[in-house]
Amino acid sequence: MGENSKKTKKVSVKSAAYMPEVSPAVIKRLPRYFRYLREVIRQGKTRVSSAELSKMMNVTASQIRQDLNCFGGFGQQGYGYNVNFLYTKICEILGVGCGFRALVIGAGNLGSALVKSSMFDKRGVDVVAMVDVRENIIGKTIGDVTVYKMDDLEELCEKFEVDIVILTLPKENATAAAQKLLNTKVKGIWNFTGKELDLGDSHIVVENEHIGDSLMTLCYEIARREEDL
Amino acid sequence: MGENSKKTKKVSVKSAAYMPEVSPAVIKRLPRYFRYLREVIRQGKTRVSSAELSKMMNVTASQIRQDLNCFGGFGQQGYGYNVNFLYTKICEILGVGCGFRALVIGAGNLGSALVKSSMFDKRGVDVVAMVDVRENIIGKTIGDVTVYKMDDLEELCEKFEVDIVILTLPKENATAAAQKLLNTKVKGIWNFTGKELDLGDSHIVVENEHIGDSLMTLCYEIARREEDL
DNA sequence: TAGATTGTTAATCGATTAACAATC
DNA sequence: TAGATTGTTAATCGATTAACAATC
């Protein structure tokens, strides 16, 4: 650090084996560090202190240092954090650069919007295929992803070595789709169907996404402010 | 309660004035109760206990009772909760039925997908207009919402009495759009731009939505499971 | 009445913050 | 060296759970 040229600093990246379980609260904050570090990089800074970050992000400097230290000593006393180094570390932790491959089930409005966005690119996830039940769109290309038959789901997962499946189909079909995936090498499901999946202790990790929930908390806040005028 | 026919039970809905601040943790869970209660209603049940709900939702019964009690005594000892009554109360709390009106800035893929979904309907939010900067889509209809000129944003908010504005434009323009809204009667912003807005203590409530964040925590979990095989 | 289940208090657990010694 | 800022411990704060009296 200090432009990474001083040879003295030992970067103690805690080894996975001896790493104590990281708390859910910390994990949920990691993507936010990822985003803000990209912003800091975009601003052309090469170093950043927990105090600076804290001001940008509206959290305490203490929390930032505590959070980062769950994964290793990425900073340097008297200096702060080397932005690029820290960003690299956060990316490692979050699996950016693992080259995960994703398949989207459902080529409707939401599925299409997701695929066309820059979201996956930014996070190093490669969308390799979409599937749908509607015959008339099989073979079409959305963004630059081809739509295949839903029937071929398992073979497609095999062929493309799919790591992550994204569910954007009607909630009635969510469970059936998830069941099919249990027989594949798929490692994670990102579930937009609204039907919360619980695959118990299967090898598949599930992340249930409920976009509408934050609309409701917004409405709650608005309604609450109205009543105590 | 008890089919609501016994006259004895006093439903002590805590009055807003004397209601102590509800903790953020509780508020964030409310939409989930909303979703599960809809499910219970769909199943045709008329009563539900905290124990039953707890099994469905994978949380402790204690937490459910504690959460609901922040807002009033909605249950009845020995009986449980009347599903419809509880649902009504949760809806009230969350402002469903306040008839909030929303305007979407940005008629791109995401904006269009949101508008075409059933999300707003389900939550009693009425999308009254979209705006965009691209001349060629002005006047078009998406879902059943008309696209207007971005230039007319303030007038449209006034004319349609917009409560909530949804930002789905490029992040570079997020701040400028939010600034414009400060001069209107808009009460809340649902922000998908990726640029976190902080309007300080303005009268506008902001909810920053980062869909990609949960993709990253999914990747984190996958990467972590891979390393400790 | 007896049984069930809430509402609520007290105990536990986890997460955040403050403080400061270590050290670059 | 002096100044700055981390890494880390201890103190505080908040959230969850357990337990049970109240009561339908």
Short mmCIF file of C-alpha atoms (C1' of nucleotides) in Angstrom, two decimals:
data_model
loop_
_atom_site.label_atom_id
_atom_site.label_comp_id
_atom_site.label_asym_id
_atom_site.label_seq_id
_atom_site.Cartn_x
_atom_site.Cartn_y
_atom_site.Cartn_z
CA MET A 1 0.00 0.00 0.00
CA GLY A 2 1.36 3.57 -0.06
CA GLU A 3 0.99 2.95 -3.81
CA ASN A 4 1.61 -0.67 -2.89
CA SER A 5 5.32 -0.10 -3.32
CA LYS A 6 6.45 -0.41 0.29
CA LYS A 7 7.41 -3.99 0.78
CA THR A 8 6.77 -4.01 4.52
CA LYS A 9 3.00 -4.33 4.69
CA LYS A 10 1.75 -7.85 5.10
CA VAL A 11 -1.74 -8.08 3.67
CA SER A 12 -3.35 -10.51 6.02
CA VAL A 13 -6.19 -11.88 3.97
CA LYS A 14 -7.86 -14.22 6.36
CA SER A 15 -7.78 -17.71 4.96
CA ALA A 16 -11.15 -19.25 4.26
CA ALA A 17 -10.44 -22.22 6.48
CA TYR A 18 -9.97 -20.23 9.66
CA MET A 19 -12.40 -17.45 8.84
CA PRO A 20 -15.17 -17.18 11.42
CA GLU A 21 -18.68 -17.01 10.00
CA VAL A 22 -19.36 -13.50 8.69
CA SER A 23 -22.59 -12.01 9.99
CA PRO A 24 -25.56 -11.56 7.62
CA ALA A 25 -25.61 -7.85 8.38
CA VAL A 26 -22.09 -7.48 7.04
CA ILE A 27 -22.75 -9.60 3.96
CA LYS A 28 -25.77 -7.55 3.01
CA ARG A 29 -23.60 -4.43 3.08
CA LEU A 30 -20.87 -5.75 0.80
CA PRO A 31 -22.59 -4.89 -2.49
CA ARG A 32 -22.88 -1.34 -1.29
CA TYR A 33 -19.12 -1.14 -0.73
CA PHE A 34 -18.71 -2.57 -4.20
CA ARG A 35 -20.85 0.18 -5.68
CA TYR A 36 -19.23 3.00 -3.79
CA LEU A 37 -15.73 1.81 -4.53
CA ARG A 38 -16.57 1.86 -8.23
CA GLU A 39 -17.70 5.42 -7.73
CA VAL A 40 -14.46 6.33 -5.93
CA ILE A 41 -12.47 4.76 -8.75
CA ARG A 42 -14.51 6.68 -11.30
CA GLN A 43 -13.55 9.85 -9.42
CA GLY A 44 -9.92 8.93 -10.01
CA LYS A 45 -8.93 8.59 -6.37
CA THR A 46 -6.20 6.13 -5.47
CA ARG A 47 -6.61 6.17 -1.70
CA VAL A 48 -9.55 6.52 0.61
CA SER A 49 -9.93 6.53 4.39
CA SER A 50 -12.76 5.01 6.36
CA ALA A 51 -13.69 8.56 7.36
CA GLU A 52 -14.05 9.66 3.74
CA LEU A 53 -16.06 6.60 2.79
CA SER A 54 -18.17 7.07 5.87
CA LYS A 55 -19.13 10.55 4.75
CA MET A 56 -20.01 9.36 1.22
CA MET A 57 -21.99 6.39 2.38
CA ASN A 58 -23.66 7.82 5.44
CA VAL A 59 -22.47 5.17 7.84
CA THR A 60 -19.91 5.31 10.65
CA ALA A 61 -16.22 4.95 9.88
CA SER A 62 -16.12 2.43 12.66
CA GLN A 63 -18.59 0.21 10.89
CA ILE A 64 -16.63 0.36 7.66
CA ARG A 65 -13.40 -0.68 9.35
CA GLN A 66 -15.17 -3.38 11.30
CA ASP A 67 -16.87 -4.73 8.18
CA LEU A 68 -13.75 -4.82 6.04
CA ASN A 69 -11.79 -6.45 8.82
CA CYS A 70 -14.05 -9.48 8.69
CA PHE A 71 -12.21 -10.41 5.53
CA GLY A 72 -8.70 -9.20 6.15
CA GLY A 73 -6.55 -6.21 6.91
CA PHE A 74 -6.95 -4.35 3.68
CA GLY A 75 -5.88 -0.96 4.94
CA GLN A 76 -2.75 0.64 6.28
CA GLN A 77 -2.45 2.65 9.46
CA GLY A 78 -1.83 6.32 8.77
CA TYR A 79 -2.71 5.88 5.10
CA GLY A 80 -6.15 4.46 4.68
CA TYR A 81 -7.14 2.05 1.92
CA ASN A 82 -5.70 1.72 -1.54
CA VAL A 83 -8.85 2.01 -3.61
CA ASN A 84 -7.97 -0.38 -6.38
CA PHE A 85 -6.64 -2.96 -4.01
CA LEU A 86 -9.72 -2.77 -1.82
CA TYR A 87 -12.01 -2.96 -4.82
CA THR A 88 -10.17 -6.03 -6.05
CA LYS A 89 -10.60 -7.67 -2.67
CA ILE A 90 -14.31 -6.87 -2.47
CA CYS A 91 -14.72 -8.28 -5.97
CA GLU A 92 -12.94 -11.46 -4.92
CA ILE A 93 -15.13 -11.81 -1.85
CA LEU A 94 -18.29 -11.28 -3.87
CA GLY A 95 -17.28 -13.72 -6.55
CA VAL A 96 -17.05 -11.10 -9.28
CA GLY A 97 -14.60 -12.63 -11.68
CA CYS A 98 -15.62 -16.18 -10.84
CA GLY A 99 -17.16 -16.06 -14.28
CA PHE A 100 -20.52 -17.36 -13.15
CA ARG A 101 -22.86 -18.29 -15.97
CA ALA A 102 -26.56 -17.53 -15.74
CA LEU A 103 -29.71 -18.75 -17.47
CA VAL A 104 -32.98 -16.83 -17.34
CA ILE A 105 -36.28 -18.68 -17.17
CA GLY A 106 -39.00 -16.52 -18.65
CA ALA A 107 -38.45 -14.15 -21.54
CA GLY A 108 -41.22 -11.78 -20.57
CA ASN A 109 -40.97 -8.11 -19.70
CA LEU A 110 -38.93 -8.50 -16.56
CA GLY A 111 -36.62 -11.20 -17.88
CA SER A 112 -35.97 -9.16 -21.00
CA ALA A 113 -35.37 -5.96 -19.06
CA LEU A 114 -32.85 -7.69 -16.81
CA VAL A 115 -30.98 -9.26 -19.72
CA LYS A 116 -30.78 -5.99 -21.59
CA SER A 117 -29.45 -4.13 -18.57
CA SER A 118 -25.78 -3.75 -17.70
CA MET A 119 -26.31 -5.43 -14.35
CA PHE A 120 -24.76 -8.76 -15.21
CA ASP A 121 -21.82 -7.30 -17.07
CA LYS A 122 -20.90 -5.09 -14.16
CA ARG A 123 -20.82 -8.05 -11.82
CA GLY A 124 -18.95 -10.41 -14.08
CA VAL A 125 -21.95 -12.67 -14.60
CA ASP A 126 -22.46 -14.04 -18.11
CA VAL A 127 -26.03 -14.64 -19.26
CA VAL A 128 -25.70 -17.61 -21.58
CA ALA A 129 -29.31 -18.47 -22.36
CA MET A 130 -32.98 -17.77 -21.81
CA VAL A 131 -35.84 -20.25 -21.90
CA ASP A 132 -39.56 -19.76 -22.31
CA VAL A 133 -42.65 -21.89 -22.87
CA ARG A 134 -44.05 -19.74 -25.67
CA GLU A 135 -43.23 -21.42 -28.98
CA ASN A 136 -43.40 -18.19 -30.95
CA ILE A 137 -40.35 -16.67 -29.29
CA ILE A 138 -38.11 -19.73 -29.28
CA GLY A 139 -35.01 -18.97 -31.31
CA LYS A 140 -35.39 -15.21 -30.97
CA THR A 141 -32.62 -13.12 -29.49
CA ILE A 142 -33.11 -10.74 -26.58
CA GLY A 143 -30.24 -8.41 -25.87
CA ASP A 144 -27.72 -10.83 -27.27
CA VAL A 145 -29.15 -13.89 -25.59
CA THR A 146 -30.96 -16.66 -27.47
CA VAL A 147 -34.30 -17.98 -26.23
CA TYR A 148 -34.56 -21.78 -26.01
CA LYS A 149 -37.37 -24.16 -25.15
CA MET A 150 -38.31 -24.45 -21.51
CA ASP A 151 -38.50 -28.22 -22.04
CA ASP A 152 -34.76 -28.34 -22.62
CA LEU A 153 -33.94 -26.63 -19.33
CA GLU A 154 -31.90 -29.43 -17.80
CA GLU A 155 -29.89 -30.13 -20.95
CA LEU A 156 -29.21 -26.42 -21.39
CA CYS A 157 -27.93 -26.14 -17.82
CA GLU A 158 -25.61 -29.03 -18.54
CA LYS A 159 -24.46 -27.80 -21.93
CA PHE A 160 -23.81 -24.22 -20.87
CA GLU A 161 -22.50 -25.18 -17.42
CA VAL A 162 -25.00 -22.87 -15.82
CA ASP A 163 -24.23 -21.71 -12.26
CA ILE A 164 -27.18 -19.40 -11.62
CA VAL A 165 -30.77 -19.62 -12.77
CA ILE A 166 -32.97 -16.55 -12.69
CA LEU A 167 -36.68 -17.16 -12.28
CA THR A 168 -38.96 -14.61 -13.95
CA LEU A 169 -41.85 -16.92 -14.72
CA PRO A 170 -45.34 -16.86 -13.17
CA LYS A 171 -45.25 -17.77 -9.47
CA GLU A 172 -47.42 -20.84 -10.02
CA ASN A 173 -44.58 -22.48 -11.89
CA ALA A 174 -41.76 -21.46 -9.59
CA THR A 175 -41.64 -24.60 -7.46
CA ALA A 176 -41.77 -26.95 -10.45
CA ALA A 177 -38.91 -25.13 -12.12
CA ALA A 178 -36.86 -25.22 -8.92
CA GLN A 179 -37.48 -28.95 -8.60
CA LYS A 180 -36.07 -29.54 -12.04
CA LEU A 181 -32.94 -27.66 -11.11
CA LEU A 182 -32.25 -29.95 -8.16
CA ASN A 183 -31.06 -32.54 -10.66
CA THR A 184 -28.56 -30.19 -12.26
CA LYS A 185 -25.27 -28.66 -11.23
CA VAL A 186 -26.88 -25.26 -10.79
CA LYS A 187 -25.58 -23.57 -7.64
CA GLY A 188 -27.91 -20.67 -7.11
CA ILE A 189 -31.39 -19.41 -7.91
CA TRP A 190 -32.30 -15.77 -8.11
CA ASN A 191 -36.02 -15.83 -7.68
CA PHE A 192 -38.26 -13.00 -8.88
CA THR A 193 -41.49 -14.98 -8.93
CA GLY A 194 -42.92 -13.70 -5.68
CA LYS A 195 -43.36 -17.24 -4.43
CA GLU A 196 -40.64 -17.63 -1.80
CA LEU A 197 -38.65 -20.76 -2.40
CA ASP A 198 -37.22 -22.80 0.41
CA LEU A 199 -35.06 -25.60 -0.90
CA GLY A 200 -34.18 -26.71 2.61
CA ASP A 201 -30.59 -27.81 2.82
CA SER A 202 -30.17 -28.64 -0.85
CA HIS A 203 -26.92 -27.64 -2.48
CA ILE A 204 -28.68 -24.75 -4.20
CA VAL A 205 -28.59 -21.29 -2.66
CA VAL A 206 -31.75 -19.26 -3.12
CA GLU A 207 -32.11 -15.51 -3.14
CA ASN A 208 -35.73 -14.41 -3.13
CA GLU A 209 -36.22 -10.98 -4.65
CA HIS A 210 -39.36 -8.99 -3.95
CA ILE A 211 -39.10 -5.70 -5.75
CA GLY A 212 -42.52 -4.62 -4.60
CA ASP A 213 -41.56 -4.78 -0.93
CA SER A 214 -39.61 -1.56 -1.03
CA LEU A 215 -42.49 0.18 -2.78
CA MET A 216 -44.57 -0.79 0.23
CA THR A 217 -42.13 0.51 2.81
CA LEU A 218 -42.04 3.73 0.80
CA CYS A 219 -45.83 3.89 0.98
CA TYR A 220 -45.64 3.17 4.70
CA GLU A 221 -43.30 6.10 5.25
CA ILE A 222 -45.45 8.41 3.17
CA ALA A 223 -48.64 7.35 4.93
CA ARG A 224 -46.99 7.77 8.31
CA ARG A 225 -45.77 11.26 7.55
CA GLU A 226 -49.23 12.26 6.44
CA GLU A 227 -50.87 11.15 9.65
CA ASP A 228 -48.61 13.06 12.01
CA LEU A 229 -48.76 16.43 10.31
CA MET B 1 -62.87 -11.53 15.96
CA GLY B 2 -64.21 -14.98 16.73
CA GLU B 3 -65.82 -14.24 13.35
CA ASN B 4 -65.84 -10.67 14.67
CA SER B 5 -69.31 -11.27 16.08
CA LYS B 6 -68.53 -11.23 19.80
CA LYS B 7 -69.01 -7.68 20.96
CA THR B 8 -66.60 -8.00 23.89
CA LYS B 9 -63.22 -7.68 22.17
CA LYS B 10 -61.87 -4.17 22.08
CA VAL B 11 -59.58 -3.84 19.10
CA SER B 12 -56.99 -1.55 20.51
CA VAL B 13 -55.48 -0.04 17.41
CA LYS B 14 -52.85 2.17 18.85
CA SER B 15 -53.54 5.74 17.91
CA ALA B 16 -50.97 7.37 15.72
CA ALA B 17 -50.39 10.19 18.17
CA TYR B 18 -49.25 7.96 21.01
CA MET B 19 -47.61 5.28 18.93
CA PRO B 20 -43.95 4.91 19.78
CA GLU B 21 -41.59 4.86 16.83
CA VAL B 22 -41.70 1.48 15.12
CA SER B 23 -38.28 -0.02 14.55
CA PRO B 24 -36.87 -0.26 11.02
CA ALA B 25 -36.51 -4.02 11.39
CA VAL B 26 -40.24 -4.37 11.93
CA ILE B 27 -41.14 -2.03 9.08
CA LYS B 28 -39.02 -3.97 6.64
CA ARG B 29 -40.93 -7.12 7.54
CA LEU B 30 -44.41 -5.70 7.00
CA PRO B 31 -44.55 -6.33 3.25
CA ARG B 32 -43.78 -9.96 3.92
CA TYR B 33 -46.77 -10.24 6.25
CA PHE B 34 -48.82 -8.58 3.54
CA ARG B 35 -47.71 -11.20 1.01
CA TYR B 36 -48.25 -14.17 3.27
CA LEU B 37 -51.65 -12.98 4.41
CA ARG B 38 -52.74 -12.77 0.80
CA GLU B 39 -51.57 -16.34 0.43
CA VAL B 40 -53.52 -17.43 3.51
CA ILE B 41 -56.62 -15.69 2.17
CA ARG B 42 -56.13 -17.39 -1.18
CA GLN B 43 -56.10 -20.69 0.70
CA GLY B 44 -59.52 -19.81 2.04
CA LYS B 45 -58.59 -19.73 5.72
CA THR B 46 -60.47 -17.38 8.02
CA ARG B 47 -58.25 -17.66 11.09
CA VAL B 48 -54.57 -18.12 11.61
CA SER B 49 -52.36 -18.38 14.69
CA SER B 50 -48.92 -16.95 15.11
CA ALA B 51 -47.68 -20.54 15.28
CA GLU B 52 -49.15 -21.40 11.88
CA LEU B 53 -47.84 -18.25 10.29
CA SER B 54 -44.48 -18.89 11.90
CA LYS B 55 -44.25 -22.27 10.20
CA MET B 56 -45.19 -20.84 6.80
CA MET B 57 -42.85 -17.90 7.04
CA ASN B 58 -39.93 -19.51 8.77
CA VAL B 59 -39.73 -17.04 11.62
CA THR B 60 -40.58 -17.39 15.30
CA ALA B 61 -44.17 -17.05 16.46
CA SER B 62 -42.84 -14.73 19.11
CA GLN B 63 -41.53 -12.35 16.49
CA ILE B 64 -44.83 -12.31 14.65
CA ARG B 65 -46.79 -11.46 17.78
CA GLN B 66 -44.24 -8.86 18.77
CA ASP B 67 -44.27 -7.28 15.32
CA LEU B 68 -48.04 -7.09 15.02
CA ASN B 69 -48.34 -5.68 18.49
CA CYS B 70 -46.41 -2.62 17.49
CA PHE B 71 -49.55 -1.51 15.72
CA GLY B 72 -52.33 -2.83 17.90
CA GLY B 73 -53.86 -5.90 19.44
CA PHE B 74 -55.13 -7.54 16.28
CA GLY B 75 -55.51 -11.03 17.69
CA GLN B 76 -57.59 -12.73 20.30
CA GLN B 77 -56.33 -14.98 23.06
CA GLY B 78 -57.25 -18.58 22.52
CA TYR B 79 -58.32 -17.89 18.95
CA GLY B 80 -55.49 -16.40 16.95
CA TYR B 81 -55.95 -13.80 14.25
CA ASN B 82 -58.90 -13.27 11.95
CA VAL B 83 -57.18 -13.36 8.59
CA ASN B 84 -59.27 -10.81 6.77
CA PHE B 85 -59.21 -8.40 9.65
CA LEU B 86 -55.46 -8.71 10.03
CA TYR B 87 -54.94 -8.26 6.31
CA THR B 88 -57.09 -5.15 6.36
CA LYS B 89 -55.04 -3.74 9.18
CA ILE B 90 -51.72 -4.48 7.49
CA CYS B 91 -53.05 -2.82 4.34
CA GLU B 92 -54.03 0.24 6.34
CA ILE B 93 -50.61 0.42 7.94
CA LEU B 94 -48.86 0.09 4.59
CA GLY B 95 -51.02 2.69 2.93
CA VAL B 96 -52.59 0.25 0.49
CA GLY B 97 -55.88 1.87 -0.30
CA CYS B 98 -54.52 5.37 0.19
CA GLY B 99 -54.86 5.53 -3.58
CA PHE B 100 -51.36 6.81 -4.14
CA ARG B 101 -50.69 7.97 -7.68
CA ALA B 102 -47.39 7.27 -9.36
CA LEU B 103 -45.46 8.64 -12.32
CA VAL B 104 -42.59 6.77 -13.95
CA ILE B 105 -39.59 8.67 -15.31
CA GLY B 106 -37.99 6.66 -18.06
CA ALA B 107 -39.95 4.48 -20.47
CA GLY B 108 -37.10 2.08 -21.15
CA ASN B 109 -36.95 -1.64 -20.53
CA LEU B 110 -37.18 -1.49 -16.77
CA GLY B 111 -39.79 1.24 -16.60
CA SER B 112 -41.93 -0.59 -19.13
CA ALA B 113 -41.59 -3.92 -17.36
CA LEU B 114 -42.62 -2.38 -14.06
CA VAL B 115 -45.64 -0.65 -15.54
CA LYS B 116 -46.80 -3.81 -17.29
CA SER B 117 -46.52 -5.89 -14.13
CA SER B 118 -49.28 -6.38 -11.60
CA MET B 119 -47.14 -4.92 -8.85
CA PHE B 120 -48.86 -1.56 -8.59
CA ASP B 121 -52.37 -2.94 -8.87
CA LYS B 122 -51.78 -5.35 -6.03
CA ARG B 123 -50.64 -2.58 -3.77
CA GLY B 124 -53.31 -0.09 -4.67
CA VAL B 125 -50.92 2.26 -6.43
CA ASP B 126 -52.17 3.87 -9.61
CA VAL B 127 -49.63 4.61 -12.33
CA VAL B 128 -50.99 7.72 -13.98
CA ALA B 129 -48.23 8.68 -16.39
CA MET B 130 -44.77 8.03 -17.76
CA VAL B 131 -42.29 10.54 -19.07
CA ASP B 132 -39.27 10.16 -21.31
CA VAL B 133 -36.81 12.38 -23.15
CA ARG B 134 -37.02 10.44 -26.42
CA GLU B 135 -39.33 12.32 -28.79
CA ASN B 136 -40.21 9.24 -30.80
CA ILE B 137 -42.09 7.55 -27.97
CA ILE B 138 -43.98 10.56 -26.64
CA GLY B 139 -47.70 9.90 -26.93
CA LYS B 140 -47.25 6.11 -27.07
CA THR B 141 -48.97 3.88 -24.56
CA ILE B 142 -47.12 1.33 -22.43
CA GLY B 143 -49.34 -1.10 -20.56
CA ASP B 144 -52.16 1.37 -20.38
CA VAL B 145 -50.04 4.33 -19.42
CA THR B 146 -49.34 7.24 -21.75
CA VAL B 147 -45.80 8.55 -22.23
CA TYR B 148 -45.41 12.31 -21.92
CA LYS B 149 -42.49 14.71 -22.37
CA MET B 150 -39.87 14.76 -19.65
CA ASP B 151 -39.91 18.56 -19.98
CA ASP B 152 -43.44 18.64 -18.64
CA LEU B 153 -42.57 16.69 -15.48
CA GLU B 154 -43.54 19.36 -12.96
CA GLU B 155 -46.82 20.21 -14.67
CA LEU B 156 -47.71 16.54 -14.95
CA CYS B 157 -47.07 16.00 -11.25
CA GLU B 158 -49.37 18.89 -10.52
CA LYS B 159 -52.05 17.89 -13.00
CA PHE B 160 -52.18 14.22 -12.00
CA GLU B 161 -51.61 14.93 -8.30
CA VAL B 162 -48.68 12.56 -8.29
CA ASP B 163 -47.62 11.16 -4.91
CA ILE B 164 -44.78 8.86 -5.96
CA VAL B 165 -42.21 9.22 -8.71
CA ILE B 166 -40.32 6.20 -9.94
CA LEU B 167 -36.88 6.83 -11.36
CA THR B 168 -35.77 4.46 -14.10
CA LEU B 169 -33.57 6.86 -16.03
CA PRO B 170 -29.79 6.77 -16.42
CA LYS B 171 -28.05 7.41 -13.10
CA GLU B 172 -26.37 10.54 -14.44
CA ASN B 173 -29.75 12.26 -14.55
CA ALA B 174 -31.07 11.04 -11.23
CA THR B 175 -30.06 14.02 -9.13
CA ALA B 176 -31.37 16.56 -11.62
CA ALA B 177 -34.73 14.81 -11.77
CA ALA B 178 -34.95 14.65 -7.99
CA GLN B 179 -34.17 18.37 -7.76
CA LYS B 180 -37.08 19.16 -10.02
CA LEU B 181 -39.37 17.15 -7.79
CA LEU B 182 -38.49 19.23 -4.74
CA ASN B 183 -40.71 21.98 -6.14
CA THR B 184 -43.70 19.69 -6.46
CA LYS B 185 -46.10 18.03 -4.05
CA VAL B 186 -44.54 14.63 -4.70
CA LYS B 187 -44.16 12.73 -1.43
CA GLY B 188 -41.91 9.84 -2.33
CA ILE B 189 -39.29 8.69 -4.81
CA TRP B 190 -38.67 5.07 -5.68
CA ASN B 191 -35.23 5.18 -7.14
CA PHE B 192 -33.90 2.48 -9.48
CA THR B 193 -31.09 4.52 -10.96
CA GLY B 194 -28.27 3.04 -8.95
CA LYS B 195 -27.22 6.51 -7.83
CA GLU B 196 -28.28 6.67 -4.19
CA LEU B 197 -30.24 9.81 -3.52
CA ASP B 198 -30.07 11.63 -0.26
CA LEU B 199 -32.56 14.47 -0.13
CA GLY B 200 -31.60 15.30 3.43
CA ASP B 201 -34.59 16.34 5.47
CA SER B 202 -36.73 17.39 2.55
CA HIS B 203 -40.38 16.46 2.66
CA ILE B 204 -39.75 13.72 0.09
CA VAL B 205 -39.12 10.16 1.25
CA VAL B 206 -36.63 8.21 -0.85
CA GLU B 207 -36.39 4.48 -1.28
CA ASN B 208 -33.26 3.44 -3.14
CA GLU B 209 -33.65 0.14 -4.91
CA HIS B 210 -30.60 -1.84 -5.99
CA ILE B 211 -31.78 -4.99 -7.66
CA GLY B 212 -28.26 -6.09 -8.42
CA ASP B 213 -27.27 -6.19 -4.76
CA SER B 214 -29.07 -9.43 -4.10
CA LEU B 215 -27.45 -11.00 -7.14
CA MET B 216 -24.15 -10.19 -5.48
CA THR B 217 -25.03 -11.71 -2.15
CA LEU B 218 -26.15 -14.79 -4.06
CA CYS B 219 -22.77 -14.90 -5.77
CA TYR B 220 -21.08 -14.44 -2.40
CA GLU B 221 -22.91 -17.44 -0.96
CA ILE B 222 -22.09 -19.56 -3.99
CA ALA B 223 -18.44 -18.58 -3.96
CA ARG B 224 -18.22 -19.24 -0.24
CA ARG B 225 -19.72 -22.70 -0.53
CA GLU B 226 -17.29 -23.54 -3.26
CA GLU B 227 -14.27 -22.64 -1.20
CA ASP B 228 -15.13 -24.76 1.83
CA LEU B 229 -15.93 -27.96 0.04
"C1'" DT C 1 -64.74 -24.53 32.89
"C1'" DA C 2 -60.52 -26.15 30.28
"C1'" DG C 3 -57.73 -25.31 26.38
"C1'" DA C 4 -55.61 -22.33 23.42
"C1'" DT C 5 -53.20 -18.55 22.10
"C1'" DT C 6 -52.43 -13.82 22.54
"C1'" DG C 7 -50.01 -9.60 24.53
"C1'" DT C 8 -46.16 -8.32 27.07
"C1'" DT C 9 -42.20 -8.50 30.07
"C1'" DA C 10 -37.64 -10.06 30.95
"C1'" DA C 11 -33.51 -12.50 29.23
"C1'" DT C 12 -30.58 -13.35 25.49
"C1'" DC C 13 -28.36 -12.54 21.60
"C1'" DG C 14 -26.30 -9.89 17.87
"C1'" DA C 15 -24.90 -5.62 15.73
"C1'" DT C 16 -23.18 -0.95 16.14
"C1'" DT C 17 -20.39 2.50 18.05
"C1'" DA C 18 -16.76 4.51 20.74
"C1'" DA C 19 -12.23 4.47 22.12
"C1'" DC C 20 -7.52 3.73 21.80
"C1'" DA C 21 -3.28 1.13 21.26
"C1'" DA C 22 -0.71 -0.41 17.28
"C1'" DT C 23 1.72 1.04 13.42
"C1'" DC C 24 2.54 2.91 9.02
"C1'" DT D 1 9.82 11.77 14.51
"C1'" DA D 2 4.92 13.45 14.42
"C1'" DG D 3 0.53 12.82 12.35
"C1'" DA D 4 -2.79 9.99 10.63
"C1'" DT D 5 -5.56 6.22 10.41
"C1'" DT D 6 -6.11 1.49 10.85
"C1'" DG D 7 -7.31 -2.91 13.50
"C1'" DT D 8 -9.43 -4.42 17.53
"C1'" DT D 9 -11.42 -4.50 22.09
"C1'" DA D 10 -14.92 -3.06 25.21
"C1'" DA D 11 -19.32 -0.58 25.91
"C1'" DT D 12 -23.70 0.44 24.16
"C1'" DC D 13 -27.57 -0.15 21.82
"C1'" DG D 14 -31.24 -2.60 19.42
"C1'" DA D 15 -33.53 -6.75 17.98
"C1'" DT D 16 -34.95 -11.44 18.88
"C1'" DT D 17 -36.48 -15.06 21.66
"C1'" DA D 18 -38.36 -17.30 25.68
"C1'" DA D 19 -41.63 -17.43 29.10
"C1'" DC D 20 -45.87 -16.76 31.18
"C1'" DA D 21 -49.76 -14.21 32.98
"C1'" DA D 22 -53.93 -12.46 30.90
"C1'" DT D 23 -57.99 -13.67 28.66
"C1'" DC D 24 -60.94 -15.23 25.14
#
